[in-house]
Amino acid sequence: MGQNTVQPSTLMSDFLRQCGGYAVIDGGLATELERHGADLKDPLWSAKCLISSPHLIRKVHLDYLEAGANIIISASYQATLQGFEAKGLSKDEGEALLRRSVEIACEAREMYHNIGSKASWDVTGNGEILKQRPVLVAASVGSYGAYLADGSEYSGIYGDAITLEALKDFHWRRVQVLADSGADIIAFETIPNKLEAEAFAEILDEEDIKIPAWFSFNSKDGVNVVSGDSISECASIADSCEQVVAVGINCTPPRFIHGLVQAIGKVTTKPVLIYPNSGETYDAEQKQWVQSTGVGDEDFVSYVGKWCEDGACLIGGCCRTTPNTIRAISKALSTRSSSATTLQF
């Protein structure tokens, strides 16, 4: 799928139809980069690899495509012009790295489609040959809290000094650059409060952004976003923005997804996406995940059918999920797609 070839209102419905009704989002990036040897102890987190080891990013994208992902998300979640400037890079160098994050994902997609993937065996095992699988590249935009690198994207508490205009000023140029980088869609991820959702919506409305977007919020109680703002009010902001073609939840424990999807479905008819974390808890002081609280791949995937029944149609994983997680999700959704007889969007 190419940039600017489809109207925002139809891109996602057409894409889902091509995928058989359900699409697979990729999984955790940082976890896999570390597994491949990257050192991410840096305020830029996974975006550090844009500078030090872009080949590892491409490798992780390919791993997720081979696991069945229909959407791969660029390594720009924590890539901000302000963050690059703090590392001594110029504005032009920072913008080039933002564009590079999308280029790497697009290269991985092209490599995947060229390396023996023009026809893949149906994962349901019935022996059919599938045509080239549709794949979107999503340009990630993390929250202001992600730039702070202090865990505040998991609290949504930015302080009184951070106003709507301050958030727009912080984000707008990054959004412009990513929108013009060749991505199919912008993924506004881990949105922790209503104010930042409003800022993103106004940027989309005011800056003549040419490609569609999704809004994805995070929660720590299964009722509200992490700041305490109502998930229904946040989802309503996404619903009212024409450029937003899907709305959902990411980086949230799987046990909380059921109620959140139901709440979102009451305020929007747009497709609902979910890509939870492993269920582990992030320790902002130690800058690490507390492993004892997570769920295994088998338990994670056991939720998939219920999430689909709740109304989700784009499903993947966030922090601490792996290609194995995504492979299992892909298999579950493929089985579900093949058993469906009529799909309406």
PDB file of N, CA, C and O in Angstrom, residues 16 36 78 258 318 341:
ATOM      1  N   LEU A  16      -8.359  -3.958   6.217  1.00  0.00           N
ATOM      2  CA  LEU A  16      -8.902  -5.074   6.999  1.00  0.00           C
ATOM      3  C   LEU A  16      -9.598  -6.082   6.100  1.00  0.00           C
ATOM      4  O   LEU A  16      -9.510  -7.297   6.317  1.00  0.00           O
ATOM      5  N   HIS A  36      19.065  -9.113  20.432  1.00  0.00           N
ATOM      6  CA  HIS A  36      20.047  -9.153  19.351  1.00  0.00           C
ATOM      7  C   HIS A  36      21.342  -8.427  19.720  1.00  0.00           C
ATOM      8  O   HIS A  36      22.224  -8.270  18.870  1.00  0.00           O
ATOM      9  N   GLN A  78      10.472   6.851  20.644  1.00  0.00           N
ATOM     10  CA  GLN A  78      11.198   7.759  21.529  1.00  0.00           C
ATOM     11  C   GLN A  78      12.156   8.652  20.743  1.00  0.00           C
ATOM     12  O   GLN A  78      13.054   9.264  21.314  1.00  0.00           O
ATOM     13  N   HIS A 258     -10.424  -6.216  28.093  1.00  0.00           N
ATOM     14  CA  HIS A 258     -11.847  -6.502  27.868  1.00  0.00           C
ATOM     15  C   HIS A 258     -12.734  -5.280  28.118  1.00  0.00           C
ATOM     16  O   HIS A 258     -13.480  -4.836  27.238  1.00  0.00           O
ATOM     17  N   CYS A 318       2.843  -5.298  22.668  1.00  0.00           N
ATOM     18  CA  CYS A 318       3.695  -4.150  22.946  1.00  0.00           C
ATOM     19  C   CYS A 318       4.890  -4.653  23.752  1.00  0.00           C
ATOM     20  O   CYS A 318       5.433  -5.711  23.460  1.00  0.00           O
ATOM     21  N   THR A 341     -17.793 -15.932   7.543  1.00  0.00           N
ATOM     22  CA  THR A 341     -18.475 -16.024   6.261  1.00  0.00           C
ATOM     23  C   THR A 341     -18.837 -14.671   5.688  1.00  0.00           C
ATOM     24  O   THR A 341     -18.809 -14.476   4.479  1.00  0.00           O
TER      25      THR A 341
END
